[in-house]
C-alpha positions as CSV (number, residue, x, y, z in Angstrom):
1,X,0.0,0.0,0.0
2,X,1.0,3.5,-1.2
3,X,2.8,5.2,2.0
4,X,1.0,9.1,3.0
5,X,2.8,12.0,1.9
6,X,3.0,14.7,4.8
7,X,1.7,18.1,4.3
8,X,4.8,19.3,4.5
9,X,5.9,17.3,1.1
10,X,3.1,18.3,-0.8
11,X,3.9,22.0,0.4
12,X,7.0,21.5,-1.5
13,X,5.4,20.3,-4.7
14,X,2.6,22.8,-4.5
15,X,6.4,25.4,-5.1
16,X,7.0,23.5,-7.9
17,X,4.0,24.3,-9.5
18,X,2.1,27.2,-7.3
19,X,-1.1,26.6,-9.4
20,X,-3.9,24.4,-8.0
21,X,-7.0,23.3,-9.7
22,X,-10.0,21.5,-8.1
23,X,-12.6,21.4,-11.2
24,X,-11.6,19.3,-14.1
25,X,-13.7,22.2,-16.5
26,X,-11.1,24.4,-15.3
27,X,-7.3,22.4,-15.8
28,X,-4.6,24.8,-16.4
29,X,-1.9,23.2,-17.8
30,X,1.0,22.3,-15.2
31,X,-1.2,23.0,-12.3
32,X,-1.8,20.0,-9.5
33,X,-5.4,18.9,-9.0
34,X,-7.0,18.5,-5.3
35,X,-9.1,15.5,-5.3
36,X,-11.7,17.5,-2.9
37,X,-15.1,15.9,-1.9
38,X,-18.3,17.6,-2.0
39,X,-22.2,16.3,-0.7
40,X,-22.6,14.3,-4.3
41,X,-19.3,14.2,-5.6
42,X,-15.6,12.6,-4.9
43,X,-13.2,14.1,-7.5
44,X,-10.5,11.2,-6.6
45,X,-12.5,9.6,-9.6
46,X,-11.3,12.2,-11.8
47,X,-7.8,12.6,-10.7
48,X,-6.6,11.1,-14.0
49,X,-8.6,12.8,-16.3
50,X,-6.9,16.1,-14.5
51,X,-3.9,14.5,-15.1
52,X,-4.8,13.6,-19.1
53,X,-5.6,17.1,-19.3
54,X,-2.5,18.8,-18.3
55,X,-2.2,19.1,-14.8
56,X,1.6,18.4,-13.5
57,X,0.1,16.1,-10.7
58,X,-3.0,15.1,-8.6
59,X,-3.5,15.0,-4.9
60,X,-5.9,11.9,-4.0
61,X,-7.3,10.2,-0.6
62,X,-8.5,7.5,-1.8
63,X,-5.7,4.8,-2.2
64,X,-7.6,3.5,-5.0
65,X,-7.1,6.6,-7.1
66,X,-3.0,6.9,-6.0
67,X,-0.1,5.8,-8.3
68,X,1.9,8.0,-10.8
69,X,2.0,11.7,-10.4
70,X,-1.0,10.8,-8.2
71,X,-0.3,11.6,-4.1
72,X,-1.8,10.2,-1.5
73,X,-3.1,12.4,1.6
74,X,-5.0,11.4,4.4
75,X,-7.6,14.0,3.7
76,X,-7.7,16.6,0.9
77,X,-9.7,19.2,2.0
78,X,-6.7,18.8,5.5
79,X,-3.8,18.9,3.5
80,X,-5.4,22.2,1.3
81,X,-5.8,24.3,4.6
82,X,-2.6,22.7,6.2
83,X,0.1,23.6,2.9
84,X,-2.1,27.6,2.8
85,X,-1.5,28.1,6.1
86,X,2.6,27.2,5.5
87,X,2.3,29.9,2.6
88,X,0.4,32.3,4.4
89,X,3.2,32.0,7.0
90,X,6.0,32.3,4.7
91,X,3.9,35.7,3.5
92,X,5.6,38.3,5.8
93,X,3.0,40.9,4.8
94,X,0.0,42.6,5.9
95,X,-3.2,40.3,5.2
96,X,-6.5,42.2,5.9
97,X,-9.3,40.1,7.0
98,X,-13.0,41.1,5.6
99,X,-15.8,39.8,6.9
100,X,-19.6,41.1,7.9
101,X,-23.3,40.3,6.8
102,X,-23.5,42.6,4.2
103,X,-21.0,44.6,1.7
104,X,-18.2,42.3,2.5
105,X,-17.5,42.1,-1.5
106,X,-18.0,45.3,-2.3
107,X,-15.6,46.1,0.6
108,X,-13.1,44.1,-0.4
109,X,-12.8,45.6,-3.7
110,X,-13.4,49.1,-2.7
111,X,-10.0,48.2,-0.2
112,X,-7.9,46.8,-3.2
113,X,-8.8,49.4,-5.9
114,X,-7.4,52.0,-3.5
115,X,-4.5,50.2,-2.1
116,X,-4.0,49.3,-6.0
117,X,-3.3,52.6,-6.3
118,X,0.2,52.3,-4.5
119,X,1.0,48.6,-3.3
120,X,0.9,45.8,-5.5
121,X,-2.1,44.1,-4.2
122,X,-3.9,40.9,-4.1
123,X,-7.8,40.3,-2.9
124,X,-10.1,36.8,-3.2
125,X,-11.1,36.5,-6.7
126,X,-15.0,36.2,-7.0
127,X,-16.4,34.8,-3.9
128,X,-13.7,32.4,-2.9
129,X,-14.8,33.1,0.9
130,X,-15.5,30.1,2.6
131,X,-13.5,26.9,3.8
132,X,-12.2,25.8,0.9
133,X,-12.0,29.9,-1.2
134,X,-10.0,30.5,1.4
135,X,-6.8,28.0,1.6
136,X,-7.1,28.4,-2.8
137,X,-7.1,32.3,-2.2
138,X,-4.0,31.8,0.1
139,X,-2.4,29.6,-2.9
140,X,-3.0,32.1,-5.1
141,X,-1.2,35.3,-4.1
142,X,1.9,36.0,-6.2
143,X,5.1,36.0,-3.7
144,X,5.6,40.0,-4.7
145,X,2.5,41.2,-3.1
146,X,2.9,43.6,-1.0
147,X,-0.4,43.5,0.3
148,X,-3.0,40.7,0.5
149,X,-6.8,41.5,1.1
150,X,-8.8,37.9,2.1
151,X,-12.9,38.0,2.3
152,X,-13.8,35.6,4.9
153,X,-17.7,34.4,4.7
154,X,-19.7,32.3,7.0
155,X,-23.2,30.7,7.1
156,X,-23.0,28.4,10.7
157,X,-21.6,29.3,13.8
158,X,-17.9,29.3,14.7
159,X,-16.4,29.8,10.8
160,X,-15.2,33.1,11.1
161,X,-12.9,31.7,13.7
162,X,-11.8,28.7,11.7
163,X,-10.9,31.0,8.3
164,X,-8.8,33.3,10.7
165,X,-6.8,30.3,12.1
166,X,-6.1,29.8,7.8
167,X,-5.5,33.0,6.6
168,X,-4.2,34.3,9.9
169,X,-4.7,38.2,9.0
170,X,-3.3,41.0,10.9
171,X,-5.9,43.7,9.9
172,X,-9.1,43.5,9.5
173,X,-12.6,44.9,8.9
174,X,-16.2,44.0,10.0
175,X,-18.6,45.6,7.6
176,X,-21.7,45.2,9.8
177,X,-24.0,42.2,11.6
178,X,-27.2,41.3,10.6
179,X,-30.3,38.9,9.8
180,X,-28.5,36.5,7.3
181,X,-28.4,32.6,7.2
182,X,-30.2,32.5,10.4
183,X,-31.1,28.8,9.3
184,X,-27.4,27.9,9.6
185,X,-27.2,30.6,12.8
186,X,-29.7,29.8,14.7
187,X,-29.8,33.0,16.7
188,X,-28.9,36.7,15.5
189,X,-26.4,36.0,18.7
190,X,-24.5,33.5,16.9
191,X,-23.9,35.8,14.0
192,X,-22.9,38.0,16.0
193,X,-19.9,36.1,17.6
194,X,-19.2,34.6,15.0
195,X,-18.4,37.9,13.1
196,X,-16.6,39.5,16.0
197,X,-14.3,36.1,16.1
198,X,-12.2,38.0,13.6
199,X,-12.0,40.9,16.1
200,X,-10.8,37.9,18.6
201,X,-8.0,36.4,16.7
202,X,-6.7,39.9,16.3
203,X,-6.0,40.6,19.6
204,X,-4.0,37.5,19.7
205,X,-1.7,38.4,17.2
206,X,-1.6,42.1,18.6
207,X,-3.5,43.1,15.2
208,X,-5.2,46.5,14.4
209,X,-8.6,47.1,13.3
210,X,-10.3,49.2,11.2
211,X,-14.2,49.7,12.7
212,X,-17.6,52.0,11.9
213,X,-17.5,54.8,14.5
214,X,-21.2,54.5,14.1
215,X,-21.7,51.0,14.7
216,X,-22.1,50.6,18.1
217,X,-22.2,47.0,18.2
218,X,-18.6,46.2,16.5
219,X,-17.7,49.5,18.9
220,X,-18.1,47.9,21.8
221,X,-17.0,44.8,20.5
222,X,-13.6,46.0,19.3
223,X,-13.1,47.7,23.0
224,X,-9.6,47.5,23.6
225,X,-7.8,46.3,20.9
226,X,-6.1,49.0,18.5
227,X,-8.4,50.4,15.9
228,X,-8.9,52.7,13.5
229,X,-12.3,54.4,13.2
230,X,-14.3,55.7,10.1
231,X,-17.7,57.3,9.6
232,X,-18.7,60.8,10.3
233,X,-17.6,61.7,13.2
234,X,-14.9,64.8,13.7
235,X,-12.9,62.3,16.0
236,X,-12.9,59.6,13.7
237,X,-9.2,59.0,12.5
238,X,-11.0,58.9,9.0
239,X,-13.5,61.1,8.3
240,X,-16.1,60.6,5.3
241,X,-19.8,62.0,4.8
242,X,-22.3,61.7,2.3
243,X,-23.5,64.8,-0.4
244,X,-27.0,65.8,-1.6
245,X,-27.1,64.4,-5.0
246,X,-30.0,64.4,-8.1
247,X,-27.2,61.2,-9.4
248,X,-27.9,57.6,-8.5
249,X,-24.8,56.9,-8.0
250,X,-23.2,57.9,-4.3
251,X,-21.5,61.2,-4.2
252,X,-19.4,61.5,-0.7
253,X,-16.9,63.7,0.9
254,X,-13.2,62.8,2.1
255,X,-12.4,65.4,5.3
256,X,-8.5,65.7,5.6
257,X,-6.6,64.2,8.0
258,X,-6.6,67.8,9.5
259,X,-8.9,70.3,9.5
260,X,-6.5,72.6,7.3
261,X,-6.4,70.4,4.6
262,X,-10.2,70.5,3.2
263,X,-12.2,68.5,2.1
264,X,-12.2,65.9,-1.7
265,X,-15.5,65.1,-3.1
266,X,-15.7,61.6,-4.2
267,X,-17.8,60.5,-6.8
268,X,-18.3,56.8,-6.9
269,X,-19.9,54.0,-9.2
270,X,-21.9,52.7,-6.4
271,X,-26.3,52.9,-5.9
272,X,-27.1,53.4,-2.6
273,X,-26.5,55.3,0.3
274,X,-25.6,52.2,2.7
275,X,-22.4,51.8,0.9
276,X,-20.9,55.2,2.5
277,X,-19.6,53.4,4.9
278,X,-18.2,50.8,2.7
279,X,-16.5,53.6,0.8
280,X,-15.2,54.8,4.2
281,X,-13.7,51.7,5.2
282,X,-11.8,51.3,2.2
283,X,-10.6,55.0,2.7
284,X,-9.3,54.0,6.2
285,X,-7.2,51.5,5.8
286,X,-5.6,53.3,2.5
287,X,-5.4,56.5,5.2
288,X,-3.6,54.1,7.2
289,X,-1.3,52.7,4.9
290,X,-0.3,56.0,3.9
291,X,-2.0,57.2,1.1
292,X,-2.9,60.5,0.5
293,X,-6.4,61.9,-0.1
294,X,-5.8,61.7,-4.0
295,X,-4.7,58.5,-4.5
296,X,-7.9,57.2,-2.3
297,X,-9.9,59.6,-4.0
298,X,-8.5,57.7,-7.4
299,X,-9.0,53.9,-5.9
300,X,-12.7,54.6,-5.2
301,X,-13.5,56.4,-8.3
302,X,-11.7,53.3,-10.5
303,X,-13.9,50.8,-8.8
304,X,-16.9,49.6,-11.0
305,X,-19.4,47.5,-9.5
306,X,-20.3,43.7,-11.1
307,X,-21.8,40.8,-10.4
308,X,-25.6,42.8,-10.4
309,X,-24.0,44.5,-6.8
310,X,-25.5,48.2,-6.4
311,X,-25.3,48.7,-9.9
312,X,-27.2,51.4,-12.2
313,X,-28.5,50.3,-15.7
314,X,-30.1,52.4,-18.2
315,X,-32.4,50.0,-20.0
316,X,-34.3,52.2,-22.2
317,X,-36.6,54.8,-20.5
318,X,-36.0,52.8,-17.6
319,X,-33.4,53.1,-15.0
320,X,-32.8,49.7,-13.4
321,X,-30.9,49.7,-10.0
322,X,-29.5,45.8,-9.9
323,X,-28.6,44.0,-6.7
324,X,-29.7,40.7,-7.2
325,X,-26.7,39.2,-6.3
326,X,-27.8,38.0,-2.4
327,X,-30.6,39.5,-0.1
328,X,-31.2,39.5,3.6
329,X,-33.8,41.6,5.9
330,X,-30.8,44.2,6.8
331,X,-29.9,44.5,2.9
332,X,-33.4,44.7,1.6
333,X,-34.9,47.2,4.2
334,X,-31.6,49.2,3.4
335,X,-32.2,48.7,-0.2
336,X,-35.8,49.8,-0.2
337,X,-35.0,53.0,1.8
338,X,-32.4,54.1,-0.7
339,X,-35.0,53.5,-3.9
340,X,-37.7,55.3,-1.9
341,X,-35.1,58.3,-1.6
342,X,-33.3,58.0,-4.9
343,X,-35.0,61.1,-7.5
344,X,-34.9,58.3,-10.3
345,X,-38.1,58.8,-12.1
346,X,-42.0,60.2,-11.4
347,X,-43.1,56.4,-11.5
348,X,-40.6,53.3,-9.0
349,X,-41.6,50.0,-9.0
350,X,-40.1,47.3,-6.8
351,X,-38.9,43.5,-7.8
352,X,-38.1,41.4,-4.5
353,X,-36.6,38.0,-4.6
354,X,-37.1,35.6,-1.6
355,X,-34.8,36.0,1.2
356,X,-33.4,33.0,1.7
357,X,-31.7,30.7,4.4
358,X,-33.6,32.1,7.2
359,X,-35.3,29.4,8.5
360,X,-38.0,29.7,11.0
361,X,-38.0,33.5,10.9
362,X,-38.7,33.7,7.3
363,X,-42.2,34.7,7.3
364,X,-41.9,37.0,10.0
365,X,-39.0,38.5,7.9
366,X,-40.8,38.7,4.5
367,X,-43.8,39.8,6.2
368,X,-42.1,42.8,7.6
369,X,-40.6,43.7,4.3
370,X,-43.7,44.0,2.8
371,X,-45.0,46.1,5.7
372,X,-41.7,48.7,5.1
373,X,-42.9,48.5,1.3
374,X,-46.2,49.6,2.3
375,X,-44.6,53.0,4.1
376,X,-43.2,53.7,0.7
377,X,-44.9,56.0,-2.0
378,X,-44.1,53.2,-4.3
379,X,-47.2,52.1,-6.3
380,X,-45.6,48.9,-7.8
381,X,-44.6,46.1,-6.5
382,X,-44.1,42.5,-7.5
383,X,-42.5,39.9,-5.2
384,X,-41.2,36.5,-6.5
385,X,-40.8,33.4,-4.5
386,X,-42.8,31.1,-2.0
387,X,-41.9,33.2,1.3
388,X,-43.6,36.1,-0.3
389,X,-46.5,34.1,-1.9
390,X,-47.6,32.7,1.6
391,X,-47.6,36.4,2.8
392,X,-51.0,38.0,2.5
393,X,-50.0,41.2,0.1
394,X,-51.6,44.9,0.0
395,X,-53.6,45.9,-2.7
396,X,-51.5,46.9,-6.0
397,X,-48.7,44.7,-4.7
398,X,-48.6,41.2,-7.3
399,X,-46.7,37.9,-6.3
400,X,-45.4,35.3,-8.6
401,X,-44.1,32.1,-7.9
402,X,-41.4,32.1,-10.0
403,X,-39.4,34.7,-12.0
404,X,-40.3,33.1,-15.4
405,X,-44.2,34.1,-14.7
406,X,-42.9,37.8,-13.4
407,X,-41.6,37.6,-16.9
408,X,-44.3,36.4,-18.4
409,X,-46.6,38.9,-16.5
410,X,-44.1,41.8,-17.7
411,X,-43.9,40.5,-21.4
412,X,-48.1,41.3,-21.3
413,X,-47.4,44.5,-19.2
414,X,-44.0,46.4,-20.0
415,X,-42.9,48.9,-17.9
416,X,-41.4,52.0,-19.6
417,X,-40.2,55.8,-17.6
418,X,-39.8,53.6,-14.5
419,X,-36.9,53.9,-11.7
420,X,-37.0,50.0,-11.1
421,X,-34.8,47.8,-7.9
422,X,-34.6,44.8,-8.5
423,X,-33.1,42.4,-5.4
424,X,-33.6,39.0,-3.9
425,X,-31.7,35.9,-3.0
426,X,-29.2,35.1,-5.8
427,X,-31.2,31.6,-5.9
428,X,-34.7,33.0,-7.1
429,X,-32.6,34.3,-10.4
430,X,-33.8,37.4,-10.8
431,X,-30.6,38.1,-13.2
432,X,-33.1,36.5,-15.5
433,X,-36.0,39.5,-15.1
434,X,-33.1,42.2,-15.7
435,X,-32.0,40.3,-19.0
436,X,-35.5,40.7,-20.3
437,X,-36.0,44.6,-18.9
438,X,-32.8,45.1,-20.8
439,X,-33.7,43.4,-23.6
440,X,-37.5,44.4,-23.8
């Protein structure tokens, strides 16, 4: 029987190679392939198909699958985190930690398009943010970065802390804590410390902080340990606030690090009001790194949104604002207060997705969403999903089980001189409503 190889020999051929692949779609040629396991799959039974198609050499734990250019671990998914963390350590940069319920993404990018602006910089790729994103985002920063930026996502208790004890970062940031995944959860007090874990693991390693000065949860929870506050406070160490604007598109302004030194409007790619503080977070840690007001003023301004994440799209006479990317009760009630404010159009109409993953607290949830709606001078509404179909809906206010009726409803209906947002759970699809809109 084939002997184990040792994390610390497959670190070695991991330096050989420094690409790793773990879907067989996806082979890059001299890579090695992680034979990882999933609910209804075991890619040890494609090890040599990886290997057929390029890959310099597979790792397998399944002694059926070993042989040549085939190695043999005790567990994949172990010897992944175990050979990141030995590259992580070898890193001797800073590494900021992201986390939070909502605008962790958008953080994250925000953060590297303004440290981009001096430091060569790496961030997680897409959303490579959970147990195994993490140990492949590890893999994949190039040894001359000079600054590494690592989401870190959870959906059950106690993950935060695990991802820290992988990517072991030395900064980080906590966007906010809400209602998400409170299936997984359990309690809104389990998101909470499971959030703040990163706040933990930083005082272990004497790390720094940077935290809303107007969230008073992550305020008192980052009590003692060094930080560095942002929002709109005169004694934050970075100061940001919003502007009046007749623009979708968030207009904010960057107060010196003095008061002699003025103020920088900043005029960002970003819909919605809530993301201020996103914006002011990345313009922390860039403050703290050294940057001048310029160059952050630069990194915010370069950042474009994607993936349908507070994004503004002319489709038409209509003006569409997209984030259909994920939803939760905190994003959509923050979402539906922006629209309401936003001076789109004479006529708004509202398309909400399911929330999902909240377990016994989704009607309630849904319930009170349609309730906020209601507050609104918004005439339209149409709500897509089950948890909003069992919810008895106002007058005006349609529900469809599915996006392909909305569709259908729309195709007899069109909607034309609308401001339209359009958010829900990225499993109801509503990317398919805003390819028709743009399309009709």
């Amino acid at each position: 029987m084939q002997a184990f190889c040792t994390d610390e020999e497959i670190f070695h051929l991991y330096l050989k190679h420094r690409i790793i692949c773990t879907d067989t779609r996806k082979i890059v040629p001299g890579s090695i392939f992680f034979a990882l396991k999933g609910e209804h799959f075991d890619a040890n039974t494609f090890a040599a198909e990886a290997l057929s198609q390029g890959c310099a050499a597979a790792v397998v734990d399944n002694p059926e699958h070993a042989g040549k250019d085939r190695f043999l671990v005790k567990d994949c998914l172990a010897t992944l985190r175990g050979i990141a963390v030995m590259y992580r350590k070898s890193l001797m940069i800073p590494v900021i930690g992201i986390t939070g319920t909502n605008g962790k993404t958008t953080t994250k990018e925000l953060v590297r398009s303004v440290l981009s602006t001096r430091f060569r910089t790496y961030a997680t790729q897409g959303n490579l943010n959970n147990h195994i994103g993490v140990p492949l985002t590890l893999l994949s920063i190039p040894s001359d970065t000079e600054i590494a930026i690592v989401e870190m996502g959870a959906n059950h208790p106690g993950e935060i802390a695990g991802l820290c004890r992988i990517a072991l970062p030395t900064y980080g940031i906590i966007t906010n804590v809400g209602k998400a995944h409170l299936e997984g959860f359990g309690s809104f007090e389990n998101i909470v410390k499971t959030k703040t874990a990163l706040y933990d693991f930083l005082r272990k390693v004497n790390g720094k902080a940077f935290v809303s000065h107007r969230n008073t949860l992550l305020m008192e929870a980052s009590m003692g340990m060094e930080r560095y506050c942002y929002g709109d406070s005169p004694t934050a160490f970075l100061r940001m606030t919003g502007t009046e604007s007749r623009q979708a598109c968030l207009s904010c302004l960057l107060h010196g690090a003095a008061a002699s030194m003025g103020t920088l409007e900043v005029h960002t790619r970003l819909v919605g009001a809530y993301n201020l503080e996103n914006v002011a977070a990345a313009a922390c840690a860039g403050r703290y790194f050294g940057l001048n007001d310029h160059e952050i003023r630069e990194g915010i301004e370069n950042y474009t949104p994607t993936n349908l994440r507070s994004q503004s799209i002319k489709a038409g006479s209509n003006t569409i604002i997209a984030d259909t990317y994920n939803a939760n009760p905190t994003s959509m009630e923050a979402a539906i207060e922006n629209f309401a404010n936003l001076p789109l159009a004479d006529e708004k109409a509202v398309i909400l997705g399911d929330m999902l993953e909240l377990g016994k607290a989704s009607d309630e949830e849904h319930r009170k969403v349609v309730e906020h709606l209601k507050g609104k001078n918004i005439r339209t509404a149409f709500l897509v999903g089950r948890c909003f179909s069992r919810i008895k809906q106002p007058q005006g206010f349609l529900c469809f089980a599915d996006v392909d009726k909305l569709i259908a409803h729309l195709q007899r209906h069109p909607m034309a001189n609308h401001g339209i947002l359009v958010k829900g759970s990225h499993g109801i699809h509503l990317e398919k409503v805003l390819e028709f809109l743009q399309g009709a």
